[in-house]
mmCIF file of C-alpha atoms in Angstrom:
data_model
loop_
_atom_site.group_PDB
_atom_site.id
_atom_site.type_symbol
_atom_site.label_atom_id
_atom_site.label_comp_id
_atom_site.label_asym_id
_atom_site.label_seq_id
_atom_site.Cartn_x
_atom_site.Cartn_y
_atom_site.Cartn_z
ATOM 1 C CA MET A 1 31.197 12.236 -79.263
ATOM 2 C CA ILE A 2 29.472 14.157 -76.772
ATOM 3 C CA GLY A 3 26.504 15.636 -77.896
ATOM 4 C CA SER A 4 26.220 13.273 -80.962
ATOM 5 C CA ASP A 5 22.951 12.814 -82.411
ATOM 6 C CA ASP A 6 22.780 8.939 -83.296
ATOM 7 C CA PRO A 7 19.639 7.526 -83.568
ATOM 8 C CA LYS A 8 21.113 3.949 -82.776
ATOM 9 C CA SER A 9 22.628 4.759 -79.348
ATOM 10 C CA SER A 10 19.827 6.268 -78.047
ATOM 11 C CA SER A 11 17.395 3.106 -78.617
ATOM 12 C CA SER A 12 20.008 0.901 -77.347
ATOM 13 C CA SER A 13 20.398 2.861 -74.611
ATOM 14 C CA ILE A 14 16.338 3.208 -74.242
ATOM 15 C CA PHE A 15 16.532 -0.823 -74.768
ATOM 16 C CA ASN A 16 19.018 -1.269 -71.938
ATOM 17 C CA ARG A 17 16.954 0.626 -69.459
ATOM 18 C CA SER A 18 13.712 -0.639 -70.004
ATOM 19 C CA TYR A 19 15.414 -4.326 -70.183
ATOM 20 C CA THR A 20 16.599 -3.546 -66.687
ATOM 21 C CA ILE A 21 13.656 -2.058 -65.402
ATOM 22 C CA HIS A 22 11.199 -4.740 -66.135
ATOM 23 C CA SER A 23 14.156 -7.756 -66.275
ATOM 24 C CA THR A 24 12.583 -10.760 -64.218
ATOM 25 C CA PRO A 25 13.561 -11.410 -60.699
ATOM 26 C CA THR A 26 16.447 -13.990 -60.642
ATOM 27 C CA ASP A 27 16.048 -17.226 -58.688
ATOM 28 C CA SER A 28 17.680 -16.037 -55.195
ATOM 29 C CA THR A 29 15.169 -13.792 -55.262
ATOM 30 C CA LYS A 30 12.351 -15.456 -55.518
ATOM 31 C CA PRO A 31 10.322 -17.150 -52.580
ATOM 32 C CA ASN A 32 10.740 -19.821 -51.457
ATOM 33 C CA PRO A 33 7.297 -21.736 -50.683
ATOM 34 C CA ASN A 34 8.650 -24.349 -48.677
ATOM 35 C CA SER A 35 10.000 -21.263 -46.339
ATOM 36 C CA SER A 36 6.163 -20.400 -45.072
ATOM 37 C CA LEU A 37 5.101 -23.726 -44.422
ATOM 38 C CA GLN A 38 8.223 -24.586 -42.151
ATOM 39 C CA ARG A 39 7.868 -21.381 -40.498
ATOM 40 C CA SER A 40 3.790 -22.199 -40.251
ATOM 41 C CA ASP A 41 5.031 -25.860 -38.806
ATOM 42 C CA SER A 42 7.511 -24.093 -36.361
ATOM 43 C CA VAL A 43 5.327 -21.824 -35.014
ATOM 44 C CA LYS A 44 2.456 -24.392 -34.697
ATOM 45 C CA ASN A 45 5.587 -27.027 -33.370
ATOM 46 C CA PHE A 46 6.259 -23.487 -30.773
ATOM 47 C CA PRO A 47 4.205 -24.230 -27.853
ATOM 48 C CA ASP A 48 4.865 -28.034 -28.033
ATOM 49 C CA SER A 49 8.356 -27.949 -27.924
ATOM 50 C CA ILE A 50 8.695 -26.321 -24.495
ATOM 51 C CA LYS A 51 5.822 -27.504 -22.639
ATOM 52 C CA GLY A 52 7.406 -29.546 -20.866
ATOM 53 C CA LYS A 53 10.624 -27.335 -19.870
ATOM 54 C CA VAL A 54 7.471 -24.779 -18.492
ATOM 55 C CA LYS A 55 6.146 -27.498 -16.201
ATOM 56 C CA SER A 56 8.844 -28.666 -14.879
ATOM 57 C CA LEU A 57 9.807 -24.637 -13.676
ATOM 58 C CA CYS A 58 6.456 -24.448 -12.120
ATOM 59 C CA SER A 59 7.131 -27.626 -10.374
ATOM 60 C CA ILE A 60 10.153 -25.699 -9.013
ATOM 61 C CA PHE A 61 8.310 -22.720 -8.287
ATOM 62 C CA GLU A 62 5.668 -24.393 -6.614
ATOM 63 C CA ALA A 63 7.766 -27.089 -4.914
ATOM 64 C CA ARG A 64 9.110 -23.476 -3.171
ATOM 65 C CA ARG A 65 6.257 -22.076 -2.354
ATOM 66 C CA ALA A 66 4.780 -22.920 1.347
ATOM 67 C CA PRO A 67 1.236 -24.907 1.274
ATOM 68 C CA LYS A 68 -1.471 -22.899 2.059
ATOM 69 C CA SER A 69 -3.491 -23.968 5.630
ATOM 70 C CA LYS A 70 -7.050 -24.900 4.457
ATOM 71 C CA THR A 71 -8.021 -23.945 8.049
ATOM 72 C CA GLN A 72 -8.988 -20.166 8.523
ATOM 73 C CA THR A 73 -8.485 -18.390 11.914
ATOM 74 C CA LYS A 74 -12.407 -17.223 13.206
ATOM 75 C CA LEU A 75 -12.940 -13.528 14.731
ATOM 76 C CA LYS A 76 -14.510 -14.210 18.135
ATOM 77 C CA PRO A 77 -18.221 -12.518 18.175
ATOM 78 C CA GLU A 78 -18.304 -10.125 20.820
ATOM 79 C CA LYS A 79 -19.980 -11.343 24.071
ATOM 80 C CA SER A 80 -23.672 -10.698 23.889
ATOM 81 C CA ILE A 81 -25.796 -9.415 27.004
ATOM 82 C CA SER A 82 -29.035 -10.975 27.729
ATOM 83 C CA SER A 83 -32.076 -9.809 29.013
ATOM 84 C CA ASN A 84 -31.599 -12.045 31.935
ATOM 85 C CA GLU A 85 -28.060 -10.821 32.575
ATOM 86 C CA SER A 86 -29.290 -7.101 32.111
ATOM 87 C CA SER A 87 -31.364 -6.833 34.483
ATOM 88 C CA ALA A 88 -29.349 -8.483 37.294
ATOM 89 C CA ILE A 89 -26.473 -5.386 36.080
ATOM 90 C CA ARG A 90 -26.462 -2.688 38.474
ATOM 91 C CA LEU A 91 -24.874 0.556 39.160
ATOM 92 C CA ALA A 92 -24.837 1.160 42.798
ATOM 93 C CA GLY A 93 -25.159 4.935 43.691
ATOM 94 C CA THR A 94 -27.565 5.705 40.419
ATOM 95 C CA GLU A 95 -30.936 4.918 42.162
ATOM 96 C CA ASP A 96 -32.642 8.691 41.117
ATOM 97 C CA ARG A 97 -30.824 8.959 37.912
ATOM 98 C CA VAL A 98 -30.101 8.330 34.905
ATOM 99 C CA VAL A 99 -26.520 7.570 33.519
ATOM 100 C CA ILE A 100 -25.133 7.311 30.384
ATOM 101 C CA TYR A 101 -21.987 6.333 28.903
ATOM 102 C CA PHE A 102 -20.522 8.340 25.837
ATOM 103 C CA THR A 103 -18.270 9.802 24.092
ATOM 104 C CA SER A 104 -17.879 13.401 22.699
ATOM 105 C CA LEU A 105 -14.961 12.681 19.952
ATOM 106 C CA ARG A 106 -15.716 12.131 16.909
ATOM 107 C CA GLY A 107 -13.610 10.257 15.481
ATOM 108 C CA ILE A 108 -16.359 7.357 14.436
ATOM 109 C CA ARG A 109 -19.120 9.365 12.772
ATOM 110 C CA ARG A 110 -21.595 6.406 13.589
ATOM 111 C CA THR A 111 -20.848 6.346 17.335
ATOM 112 C CA TYR A 112 -20.611 10.206 17.756
ATOM 113 C CA GLU A 113 -24.457 10.061 15.538
ATOM 114 C CA ASP A 114 -25.651 7.192 18.438
ATOM 115 C CA CYS A 115 -24.462 9.031 21.728
ATOM 116 C CA TYR A 116 -25.481 12.172 20.793
ATOM 117 C CA ALA A 117 -28.695 11.261 19.379
ATOM 118 C CA VAL A 118 -29.883 9.076 22.660
ATOM 119 C CA ARG A 119 -28.256 12.440 24.947
ATOM 120 C CA MET A 120 -30.831 14.032 23.244
ATOM 121 C CA ILE A 121 -33.778 12.171 23.270
ATOM 122 C CA LEU A 122 -32.943 11.977 27.426
ATOM 123 C CA LYS A 123 -32.691 15.788 27.657
ATOM 124 C CA PHE A 124 -36.223 15.505 26.315
ATOM 125 C CA PHE A 125 -37.840 14.358 29.259
ATOM 126 C CA ARG A 126 -36.158 17.016 31.624
ATOM 127 C CA VAL A 127 -34.847 14.156 33.947
ATOM 128 C CA TYR A 128 -31.438 14.453 35.352
ATOM 129 C CA ILE A 129 -27.969 12.861 33.518
ATOM 130 C CA ASP A 130 -25.125 11.761 33.840
ATOM 131 C CA GLU A 131 -23.230 12.294 31.675
ATOM 132 C CA ARG A 132 -19.837 10.600 31.563
ATOM 133 C CA ASP A 133 -17.535 11.224 28.425
ATOM 134 C CA VAL A 134 -15.325 8.267 28.473
ATOM 135 C CA SER A 135 -12.868 9.514 25.773
ATOM 136 C CA MET A 136 -12.649 12.498 28.869
ATOM 137 C CA ASP A 137 -11.711 10.182 31.428
ATOM 138 C CA SER A 138 -10.005 6.642 31.536
ATOM 139 C CA ALA A 139 -12.251 5.685 34.363
ATOM 140 C CA TYR A 140 -15.135 5.645 33.629
ATOM 141 C CA ARG A 141 -14.056 3.470 30.508
ATOM 142 C CA ASN A 142 -12.686 0.803 33.217
ATOM 143 C CA GLU A 143 -15.897 1.532 35.212
ATOM 144 C CA LEU A 144 -18.013 0.730 32.671
ATOM 145 C CA LEU A 145 -15.953 -2.761 31.392
ATOM 146 C CA ASN A 146 -16.216 -4.099 34.954
ATOM 147 C CA VAL A 147 -20.195 -3.540 34.793
ATOM 148 C CA LEU A 148 -20.856 -4.837 32.405
ATOM 149 C CA ARG A 149 -17.795 -7.514 32.767
ATOM 150 C CA VAL A 150 -16.740 -7.833 29.607
ATOM 151 C CA LYS A 151 -13.853 -6.851 27.958
ATOM 152 C CA GLN A 152 -15.095 -4.218 24.966
ATOM 153 C CA VAL A 153 -18.249 -2.626 24.813
ATOM 154 C CA THR A 154 -20.377 -0.009 22.364
ATOM 155 C CA LEU A 155 -20.587 3.206 22.799
ATOM 156 C CA PRO A 156 -23.609 5.064 24.322
ATOM 157 C CA GLN A 157 -24.643 2.739 26.944
ATOM 158 C CA VAL A 158 -27.797 3.390 29.719
ATOM 159 C CA PHE A 159 -28.426 2.349 33.303
ATOM 160 C CA ILE A 160 -31.905 4.250 34.749
ATOM 161 C CA LYS A 161 -32.269 4.081 38.324
ATOM 162 C CA GLY A 162 -29.626 1.838 38.789
ATOM 163 C CA GLU A 163 -30.850 -0.552 36.167
ATOM 164 C CA TYR A 164 -28.962 -1.500 32.646
ATOM 165 C CA VAL A 165 -31.561 -0.729 29.801
ATOM 166 C CA GLY A 166 -28.601 -0.884 26.574
ATOM 167 C CA GLY A 167 -27.251 0.806 23.548
ATOM 168 C CA ALA A 168 -28.685 3.085 21.262
ATOM 169 C CA ASP A 169 -30.926 0.946 19.592
ATOM 170 C CA VAL A 170 -33.427 0.207 22.476
ATOM 171 C CA ILE A 171 -33.535 3.493 23.766
ATOM 172 C CA ARG A 172 -34.744 4.355 20.621
ATOM 173 C CA GLN A 173 -37.374 1.540 20.481
ATOM 174 C CA LEU A 174 -37.902 2.568 24.014
ATOM 175 C CA HIS A 175 -38.729 6.343 22.619
ATOM 176 C CA GLU A 176 -40.726 4.931 19.577
ATOM 177 C CA THR A 177 -43.477 2.867 21.590
ATOM 178 C CA GLY A 178 -43.719 4.609 24.603
ATOM 179 C CA GLN A 179 -42.000 2.718 27.531
ATOM 180 C CA LEU A 180 -39.281 4.984 28.094
ATOM 181 C CA ALA A 181 -41.857 7.514 29.712
ATOM 182 C CA LYS A 182 -42.790 4.424 31.500
ATOM 183 C CA VAL A 183 -39.259 3.687 32.478
ATOM 184 C CA LEU A 184 -38.315 7.280 33.623
ATOM 185 C CA THR A 185 -41.186 7.558 36.556
ATOM 186 C CA GLY A 186 -39.280 8.334 39.346
ATOM 187 C CA VAL A 187 -36.065 9.773 38.219
ATOM 188 C CA ARG A 188 -35.423 12.997 39.808
ATOM 189 C CA VAL A 189 -36.179 15.980 37.571
ATOM 190 C CA ARG A 190 -34.100 18.573 37.054
ATOM 191 C CA SER A 191 -35.206 21.823 38.421
ATOM 192 C CA THR A 192 -33.886 23.570 35.262
ATOM 193 C CA GLY A 193 -34.046 24.040 31.790
ATOM 194 C CA ALA A 194 -33.486 20.951 30.230
ATOM 195 C CA TRP A 195 -31.610 22.421 27.310
ATOM 196 C CA GLN A 196 -30.047 24.811 29.492
ATOM 197 C CA VAL A 197 -26.055 25.755 28.779
ATOM 198 C CA CYS A 198 -23.396 24.825 32.479
ATOM 199 C CA ASP A 199 -22.006 28.387 33.255
ATOM 200 C CA ALA A 200 -19.155 26.581 33.924
ATOM 201 C CA CYS A 201 -18.024 24.483 31.843
ATOM 202 C CA GLY A 202 -20.437 24.897 28.643
ATOM 203 C CA ASP A 203 -22.229 21.348 29.077
ATOM 204 C CA VAL A 204 -18.578 19.890 28.819
ATOM 205 C CA ARG A 205 -19.202 18.071 32.406
ATOM 206 C CA PHE A 206 -14.740 18.681 33.217
ATOM 207 C CA MET A 207 -13.097 21.571 33.940
ATOM 208 C CA PRO A 208 -9.131 21.979 34.408
ATOM 209 C CA CYS A 209 -7.687 21.445 37.657
ATOM 210 C CA ALA A 210 -7.915 23.778 40.123
ATOM 211 C CA ASN A 211 -4.791 22.450 42.447
ATOM 212 C CA CYS A 212 -2.705 22.420 39.972
ATOM 213 C CA SER A 213 -4.226 23.929 36.726
ATOM 214 C CA GLY A 214 -4.472 21.327 34.334
ATOM 215 C CA SER A 215 -0.432 20.693 34.828
ATOM 216 C CA LYS A 216 -0.995 17.176 36.638
ATOM 217 C CA LYS A 217 2.112 17.933 38.749
ATOM 218 C CA VAL A 218 2.232 19.666 42.430
ATOM 219 C CA LEU A 219 4.996 20.620 44.122
ATOM 220 C CA ASP A 220 5.364 18.448 47.262
ATOM 221 C CA GLU A 221 7.079 20.687 49.913
ATOM 222 C CA ASP A 222 8.318 18.297 52.113
ATOM 223 C CA GLU A 223 10.248 16.168 50.062
ATOM 224 C CA ASP A 224 10.854 19.479 47.403
ATOM 225 C CA ARG A 225 10.079 17.812 44.586
ATOM 226 C CA LEU A 226 7.258 17.900 41.507
ATOM 227 C CA VAL A 227 4.348 14.258 42.520
ATOM 228 C CA ARG A 228 0.981 13.588 40.818
ATOM 229 C CA CYS A 229 -1.470 15.796 41.303
ATOM 230 C CA PRO A 230 -4.086 13.938 43.374
ATOM 231 C CA ASP A 231 -7.356 15.899 42.508
ATOM 232 C CA CYS A 232 -6.983 15.258 38.718
ATOM 233 C CA ASN A 233 -7.573 13.094 36.030
ATOM 234 C CA GLU A 234 -5.100 11.318 33.289
ATOM 235 C CA ASN A 235 -5.889 14.842 30.960
ATOM 236 C CA GLY A 236 -5.884 17.238 34.210
ATOM 237 C CA LEU A 237 -9.519 17.710 34.459
ATOM 238 C CA VAL A 238 -12.266 17.614 37.267
ATOM 239 C CA ARG A 239 -15.749 16.941 36.784
ATOM 240 C CA CYS A 240 -17.457 20.467 36.753
ATOM 241 C CA PRO A 241 -18.903 20.977 40.444
ATOM 242 C CA LEU A 242 -22.383 22.545 39.186
ATOM 243 C CA CYS A 243 -23.557 20.476 36.516
ATOM 244 C CA SER A 244 -22.560 17.066 37.512
ATOM 245 C CA SER A 245 -23.284 17.046 41.571
#
């Protein structure tokens, strides 16, 4: 009956509940001690079982891969100019001046700094400097390569009284040892100040062409068509008549 207080029924229900909780596991739930051993054995045997397959796969891919050549191509070193060769190199028509081939572009920082340093050293002696910017006129670059008889050259390059001297390292060494002043003896000295800026070009050494106004084209009246201007370079520029004469 519902609501009966039979002590026997209550004690039996408690006994059943406790028996259910604290009952021993059956054979199906007992762990198998051999299973862990079998699993460990399978893990240990796993690399050995696929070792041959991995080797075969590696051999297939290595066979398809192109073999690497042991010989490596080496870059040829740049041709260096010896002291005997440099003394034989001359720039005609520049026996009374200093000629420096440089670049005013700042694309390569080291090259620009070397060019700037050499120009400042030479200006200190107030000698006449013929500055030839290869970045403003490609004809100067071709001229330098033809004179030095090389295919590539570093900047700056200096000629004193028509004779080839060298680059930035040589000029710095001559200046530090005091020999540069002796080498510059006999070079024409500027009448104006060495640090005076040109009023016409602002020390750029180039000006827009007056014939074509920098367009590199002029009208041929006979043929009634535009032709290439014969006075300017590939950039439509001409040398400054005041500071580059």
